mmCIF file of C-alpha atoms in Angstrom:
data_model
loop_
_atom_site.group_PDB
_atom_site.id
_atom_site.type_symbol
_atom_site.label_atom_id
_atom_site.label_comp_id
_atom_site.label_asym_id
_atom_site.label_seq_id
_atom_site.Cartn_x
_atom_site.Cartn_y
_atom_site.Cartn_z
ATOM 1 C CA UNK A 1 168.234 80.174 135.526
ATOM 2 C CA UNK A 2 164.642 81.009 134.577
ATOM 3 C CA UNK A 3 161.772 80.687 137.023
ATOM 4 C CA UNK A 4 160.452 77.673 135.113
ATOM 5 C CA UNK A 5 163.826 75.937 135.169
ATOM 6 C CA UNK A 6 164.205 76.664 138.864
ATOM 7 C CA UNK A 7 160.805 75.155 139.556
ATOM 8 C CA UNK A 8 161.706 71.995 137.632
ATOM 9 C CA UNK A 9 164.984 71.730 139.530
ATOM 10 C CA UNK A 10 163.225 72.109 142.873
ATOM 11 C CA UNK A 11 160.648 69.483 141.897
ATOM 12 C CA UNK A 12 163.412 67.077 140.935
ATOM 13 C CA UNK A 13 165.092 67.558 144.317
ATOM 14 C CA UNK A 14 161.849 66.929 146.168
ATOM 15 C CA UNK A 15 161.178 63.781 144.145
ATOM 16 C CA UNK A 16 164.663 62.462 144.850
ATOM 17 C CA UNK A 17 164.210 63.049 148.573
ATOM 18 C CA UNK A 18 160.901 61.211 148.637
ATOM 19 C CA UNK A 19 162.316 58.254 146.757
ATOM 20 C CA UNK A 20 165.292 58.107 149.082
ATOM 21 C CA UNK A 21 163.076 58.077 152.148
ATOM 22 C CA UNK A 22 164.140 61.512 153.396
ATOM 23 C CA UNK A 23 161.031 63.678 153.582
ATOM 24 C CA UNK A 24 162.204 66.370 156.029
ATOM 25 C CA UNK A 25 162.756 69.515 153.997
ATOM 26 C CA UNK A 26 161.566 73.073 153.973
ATOM 27 C CA UNK A 27 161.379 75.888 151.431
ATOM 28 C CA UNK A 28 163.169 79.159 152.133
ATOM 29 C CA UNK A 29 162.320 82.355 150.192
ATOM 30 C CA UNK A 30 165.314 84.278 148.856
ATOM 31 C CA UNK A 31 165.955 87.526 146.977
ATOM 32 C CA UNK A 32 168.729 87.833 144.411
ATOM 33 C CA UNK A 33 169.884 91.395 143.590
ATOM 34 C CA UNK A 34 170.390 92.225 139.908
ATOM 35 C CA UNK A 35 172.859 95.047 139.343
ATOM 36 C CA UNK A 36 171.756 97.909 137.045
ATOM 37 C CA UNK A 37 172.938 97.976 133.439
ATOM 38 C CA UNK A 38 173.793 101.678 133.601
ATOM 39 C CA UNK A 39 175.819 103.521 136.245
ATOM 40 C CA UNK A 40 173.767 106.604 137.137
ATOM 41 C CA UNK A 41 175.559 107.573 140.351
ATOM 42 C CA UNK A 42 176.526 110.916 138.760
ATOM 43 C CA UNK A 43 172.836 111.898 138.480
ATOM 44 C CA UNK A 44 170.481 112.918 141.252
ATOM 45 C CA UNK A 45 167.486 113.524 138.983
ATOM 46 C CA UNK A 46 165.895 112.002 135.895
ATOM 47 C CA UNK A 47 163.808 113.648 133.186
ATOM 48 C CA UNK A 48 161.518 111.324 131.217
ATOM 49 C CA UNK A 49 161.331 113.829 128.401
ATOM 50 C CA UNK A 50 159.163 112.364 125.652
ATOM 51 C CA UNK A 51 159.104 109.815 122.850
ATOM 52 C CA UNK A 52 158.817 109.614 119.091
ATOM 53 C CA UNK A 53 155.562 107.653 118.902
ATOM 54 C CA UNK A 54 153.368 106.224 116.185
ATOM 55 C CA UNK A 55 151.579 103.201 114.804
ATOM 56 C CA UNK A 56 147.977 103.943 115.757
ATOM 57 C CA UNK A 57 145.769 106.939 116.468
ATOM 58 C CA UNK A 58 143.836 105.083 119.179
ATOM 59 C CA UNK A 59 146.084 106.425 121.953
ATOM 60 C CA UNK A 60 148.846 108.963 122.538
ATOM 61 C CA UNK A 61 151.770 106.594 123.130
ATOM 62 C CA UNK A 62 154.131 109.503 123.833
ATOM 63 C CA UNK A 63 152.032 110.879 126.690
ATOM 64 C CA UNK A 64 151.082 107.475 128.127
ATOM 65 C CA UNK A 65 154.684 106.205 128.108
ATOM 66 C CA UNK A 66 155.988 109.310 129.873
ATOM 67 C CA UNK A 67 153.274 109.086 132.529
ATOM 68 C CA UNK A 68 153.852 105.382 133.130
ATOM 69 C CA UNK A 69 157.656 105.555 133.374
ATOM 70 C CA UNK A 70 157.585 108.593 135.662
ATOM 71 C CA UNK A 71 155.155 106.803 137.958
ATOM 72 C CA UNK A 72 157.281 103.647 138.053
ATOM 73 C CA UNK A 73 160.477 105.586 138.743
ATOM 74 C CA UNK A 74 158.838 107.546 141.568
ATOM 75 C CA UNK A 75 157.745 104.387 143.367
ATOM 76 C CA UNK A 76 160.484 101.890 142.484
ATOM 77 C CA UNK A 77 163.738 103.852 142.299
ATOM 78 C CA UNK A 78 165.682 106.296 144.451
ATOM 79 C CA UNK A 79 166.337 108.886 141.765
ATOM 80 C CA UNK A 80 164.256 112.073 141.849
ATOM 81 C CA UNK A 81 161.798 112.402 138.957
ATOM 82 C CA UNK A 82 161.431 115.818 137.314
ATOM 83 C CA UNK A 83 157.863 116.905 136.593
ATOM 84 C CA UNK A 84 157.746 118.839 133.324
ATOM 85 C CA UNK A 85 155.707 119.156 130.158
ATOM 86 C CA UNK A 86 156.063 116.199 127.794
ATOM 87 C CA UNK A 87 158.231 117.069 124.806
ATOM 88 C CA UNK A 88 156.394 116.709 121.441
ATOM 89 C CA UNK A 89 159.419 115.053 119.837
ATOM 90 C CA UNK A 90 157.684 114.337 116.529
ATOM 91 C CA UNK A 91 157.177 118.076 116.111
ATOM 92 C CA UNK A 92 160.708 118.761 117.322
ATOM 93 C CA UNK A 93 162.144 116.385 114.723
ATOM 94 C CA UNK A 94 159.952 117.845 111.980
ATOM 95 C CA UNK A 95 161.079 121.330 113.001
ATOM 96 C CA UNK A 96 164.413 120.696 111.322
ATOM 97 C CA UNK A 97 166.565 123.218 113.127
ATOM 98 C CA UNK A 98 166.189 121.721 116.589
ATOM 99 C CA UNK A 99 166.562 118.208 115.273
ATOM 100 C CA UNK A 100 169.593 118.997 113.186
ATOM 101 C CA UNK A 101 167.761 117.875 110.064
ATOM 102 C CA UNK A 102 168.959 120.633 107.719
ATOM 103 C CA UNK A 103 169.727 119.149 104.334
ATOM 104 C CA UNK A 104 168.306 115.767 105.257
ATOM 105 C CA UNK A 105 165.421 113.976 103.543
ATOM 106 C CA UNK A 106 161.959 115.162 104.622
ATOM 107 C CA UNK A 107 160.315 113.184 107.379
ATOM 108 C CA UNK A 108 157.010 111.334 106.867
ATOM 109 C CA UNK A 109 154.084 113.283 108.280
ATOM 110 C CA UNK A 110 152.678 110.235 110.069
ATOM 111 C CA UNK A 111 154.528 107.319 111.630
ATOM 112 C CA UNK A 112 152.880 104.034 110.702
ATOM 113 C CA UNK A 113 155.676 101.460 110.718
ATOM 114 C CA UNK A 114 159.315 100.850 111.611
ATOM 115 C CA UNK A 115 160.562 102.392 108.361
ATOM 116 C CA UNK A 116 158.787 105.678 109.127
ATOM 117 C CA UNK A 117 160.081 105.595 112.683
ATOM 118 C CA UNK A 118 163.710 104.978 111.705
ATOM 119 C CA UNK A 119 163.912 108.270 109.811
ATOM 120 C CA UNK A 120 163.029 110.163 113.012
ATOM 121 C CA UNK A 121 165.769 108.616 115.147
ATOM 122 C CA UNK A 122 168.335 111.166 114.015
ATOM 123 C CA UNK A 123 166.906 113.506 116.642
ATOM 124 C CA UNK A 124 168.693 111.471 119.342
ATOM 125 C CA UNK A 125 172.068 112.189 117.742
ATOM 126 C CA UNK A 126 171.602 115.957 118.036
ATOM 127 C CA UNK A 127 173.967 116.610 120.940
ATOM 128 C CA UNK A 128 173.344 120.364 121.015
ATOM 129 C CA UNK A 129 169.587 119.953 121.343
ATOM 130 C CA UNK A 130 169.783 117.501 124.239
ATOM 131 C CA UNK A 131 172.467 119.552 125.956
ATOM 132 C CA UNK A 132 170.115 122.557 125.884
ATOM 133 C CA UNK A 133 167.370 120.426 127.410
ATOM 134 C CA UNK A 134 169.830 119.273 130.069
ATOM 135 C CA UNK A 135 170.856 122.833 130.920
ATOM 136 C CA UNK A 136 167.197 123.832 131.255
ATOM 137 C CA UNK A 137 166.640 121.138 133.906
ATOM 138 C CA UNK A 138 170.010 121.318 135.702
ATOM 139 C CA UNK A 139 171.774 118.454 133.924
ATOM 140 C CA UNK A 140 169.678 115.382 134.755
ATOM 141 C CA UNK A 141 169.717 111.943 133.214
ATOM 142 C CA UNK A 142 167.339 112.176 130.241
ATOM 143 C CA UNK A 143 165.119 109.266 129.225
ATOM 144 C CA UNK A 144 163.658 109.383 125.733
ATOM 145 C CA UNK A 145 163.286 107.035 122.765
ATOM 146 C CA UNK A 146 160.652 105.671 120.416
ATOM 147 C CA UNK A 147 157.366 103.813 120.860
ATOM 148 C CA UNK A 148 155.646 102.011 117.992
ATOM 149 C CA UNK A 149 152.244 100.565 118.926
ATOM 150 C CA UNK A 150 150.542 98.914 115.971
ATOM 151 C CA UNK A 151 147.384 96.825 115.417
ATOM 152 C CA UNK A 152 148.072 93.226 114.443
ATOM 153 C CA UNK A 153 146.064 90.299 113.083
ATOM 154 C CA UNK A 154 146.924 86.636 112.745
ATOM 155 C CA UNK A 155 145.013 83.566 111.593
ATOM 156 C CA UNK A 156 145.911 79.910 111.966
ATOM 157 C CA UNK A 157 145.548 76.746 113.979
ATOM 158 C CA UNK A 158 146.027 76.880 117.740
ATOM 159 C CA UNK A 159 145.963 74.100 120.318
ATOM 160 C CA UNK A 160 143.577 74.414 123.219
ATOM 161 C CA UNK A 161 142.391 72.049 125.928
ATOM 162 C CA UNK A 162 138.890 70.614 125.813
ATOM 163 C CA UNK A 163 136.999 68.435 128.267
ATOM 164 C CA UNK A 164 135.902 64.984 127.088
ATOM 165 C CA UNK A 165 134.239 61.966 128.715
ATOM 166 C CA UNK A 166 134.709 58.298 127.893
ATOM 167 C CA UNK A 167 132.016 55.612 127.814
ATOM 168 C CA UNK A 168 132.352 55.174 131.598
ATOM 169 C CA UNK A 169 131.750 58.859 132.261
ATOM 170 C CA UNK A 170 135.328 59.544 133.252
ATOM 171 C CA UNK A 171 136.458 63.095 132.574
ATOM 172 C CA UNK A 172 139.677 63.864 130.756
ATOM 173 C CA UNK A 173 141.230 66.852 129.033
ATOM 174 C CA UNK A 174 142.377 66.440 125.455
ATOM 175 C CA UNK A 175 144.263 68.873 123.163
ATOM 176 C CA UNK A 176 142.219 70.101 120.206
ATOM 177 C CA UNK A 177 143.523 72.039 117.212
ATOM 178 C CA UNK A 178 141.220 74.861 116.191
ATOM 179 C CA UNK A 179 141.465 77.450 113.430
ATOM 180 C CA UNK A 180 141.146 80.935 114.882
ATOM 181 C CA UNK A 181 141.293 84.488 113.661
ATOM 182 C CA UNK A 182 142.941 86.667 116.275
ATOM 183 C CA UNK A 183 143.700 90.354 116.587
ATOM 184 C CA UNK A 184 145.729 92.434 118.947
ATOM 185 C CA UNK A 185 148.717 94.759 119.094
ATOM 186 C CA UNK A 186 152.503 94.780 118.822
ATOM 187 C CA UNK A 187 154.506 97.131 121.043
ATOM 188 C CA UNK A 188 158.066 98.082 120.055
ATOM 189 C CA UNK A 189 159.625 100.580 122.476
ATOM 190 C CA UNK A 190 163.220 101.766 122.385
ATOM 191 C CA UNK A 191 164.552 103.504 125.487
ATOM 192 C CA UNK A 192 167.388 105.986 124.975
ATOM 193 C CA UNK A 193 169.337 107.310 127.987
ATOM 194 C CA UNK A 194 171.102 110.639 127.435
ATOM 195 C CA UNK A 195 173.598 112.505 129.618
ATOM 196 C CA UNK A 196 172.002 115.900 130.246
ATOM 197 C CA UNK A 197 175.437 117.418 130.926
ATOM 198 C CA UNK A 198 176.842 116.635 127.480
ATOM 199 C CA UNK A 199 173.852 115.698 125.314
ATOM 200 C CA UNK A 200 175.423 112.369 124.371
ATOM 201 C CA UNK A 201 173.700 108.976 124.422
ATOM 202 C CA UNK A 202 174.824 106.714 127.267
ATOM 203 C CA UNK A 203 172.789 103.610 126.512
ATOM 204 C CA UNK A 204 169.803 102.372 124.517
ATOM 205 C CA UNK A 205 167.750 99.206 124.507
ATOM 206 C CA UNK A 206 164.908 97.944 122.309
ATOM 207 C CA UNK A 207 162.035 95.591 123.119
ATOM 208 C CA UNK A 208 159.176 93.843 121.322
ATOM 209 C CA UNK A 209 156.017 92.436 122.871
ATOM 210 C CA UNK A 210 152.843 91.119 121.255
ATOM 211 C CA UNK A 211 149.350 90.261 122.471
ATOM 212 C CA UNK A 212 146.539 88.541 120.564
ATOM 213 C CA UNK A 213 142.870 88.033 121.418
ATOM 214 C CA UNK A 214 139.979 86.198 119.808
ATOM 215 C CA UNK A 215 138.600 88.254 116.946
ATOM 216 C CA UNK A 216 135.246 88.522 118.737
ATOM 217 C CA UNK A 217 136.872 90.048 121.829
ATOM 218 C CA UNK A 218 136.802 93.841 121.896
ATOM 219 C CA UNK A 219 139.847 94.956 123.915
ATOM 220 C CA UNK A 220 140.601 98.716 124.041
ATOM 221 C CA UNK A 221 143.979 99.788 122.707
ATOM 222 C CA UNK A 222 144.867 101.470 126.004
ATOM 223 C CA UNK A 223 144.267 98.243 127.959
ATOM 224 C CA UNK A 224 146.494 96.299 125.565
ATOM 225 C CA UNK A 225 149.172 98.971 125.788
ATOM 226 C CA UNK A 226 149.331 98.731 129.582
ATOM 227 C CA UNK A 227 149.280 94.925 129.448
ATOM 228 C CA UNK A 228 152.332 94.929 127.167
ATOM 229 C CA UNK A 229 154.183 97.669 129.031
ATOM 230 C CA UNK A 230 153.686 95.749 132.269
ATOM 231 C CA UNK A 231 155.934 93.040 130.819
ATOM 232 C CA UNK A 232 158.662 95.558 129.945
ATOM 233 C CA UNK A 233 158.769 97.837 132.980
ATOM 234 C CA UNK A 234 160.980 95.509 135.100
ATOM 235 C CA UNK A 235 163.617 95.475 132.357
ATOM 236 C CA UNK A 236 163.428 99.248 132.057
ATOM 237 C CA UNK A 237 163.850 99.703 135.817
ATOM 238 C CA UNK A 238 166.769 97.260 135.925
ATOM 239 C CA UNK A 239 168.692 99.622 133.660
ATOM 240 C CA UNK A 240 168.714 102.334 136.322
ATOM 241 C CA UNK A 241 168.514 100.666 139.723
ATOM 242 C CA UNK A 242 169.199 97.409 141.499
ATOM 243 C CA UNK A 243 166.227 95.084 141.278
ATOM 244 C CA UNK A 244 165.499 91.968 143.332
ATOM 245 C CA UNK A 245 164.424 88.665 141.831
ATOM 246 C CA UNK A 246 162.347 86.636 144.281
ATOM 247 C CA UNK A 247 162.640 82.869 144.417
ATOM 248 C CA UNK A 248 163.053 79.981 146.830
ATOM 249 C CA UNK A 249 165.465 77.214 147.792
ATOM 250 C CA UNK A 250 164.774 73.737 149.203
ATOM 251 C CA UNK A 251 166.831 73.060 152.337
ATOM 252 C CA UNK A 252 167.292 69.863 154.355
ATOM 253 C CA UNK A 253 166.904 69.798 158.101
#
């Protein structure tokens, strides 16, 4: 049940109690554990290695994603985080030999869209490369993947609330449709979890988030990136460790 649905359900219960004449109730906070999607009990350490990143030159999505995920894992999980240089995976993939790209089509020099990014994903299938990385860091769980962060524009009618007053001076809020030009960013990360002992992929998951602002609003790319990643971090963490969803229940006395 979503938080919104739970709130509606609780409101319905309260309304029913009031109508029935029973008004003695109290709200009790609860925490529901969500089991991780991936069993990582065999690993004591995690290496957030690096990401194939592209879409815009306004920020280094590889470096920022590694920093953010390492920080979140240090504070919100029990697994030990390895501190190491961030792997320049775009260069690794373009290197050919490390990426296992011999005989394959040449890679685009710059990653601008999903089509460019897809041609780089073969690096994650190179078992020998990831096994060597695992051996270098004593066989940890390896977190890698792709991050596409692209500028986005959209125009059209949107509904917003506007204050209005009637002939008696009474205030009310009415919906108004307005044509707006908006700009922002789309974030498409894919997290790939690799067994450092064998170099094989254990699990992967993709996400998409979007944010739009009024065209007159000047929001830095880095601020938008963190705003979008903030929505995704809980899902990322739930892959590796048990997370708790906070809510409440209405009880009768």
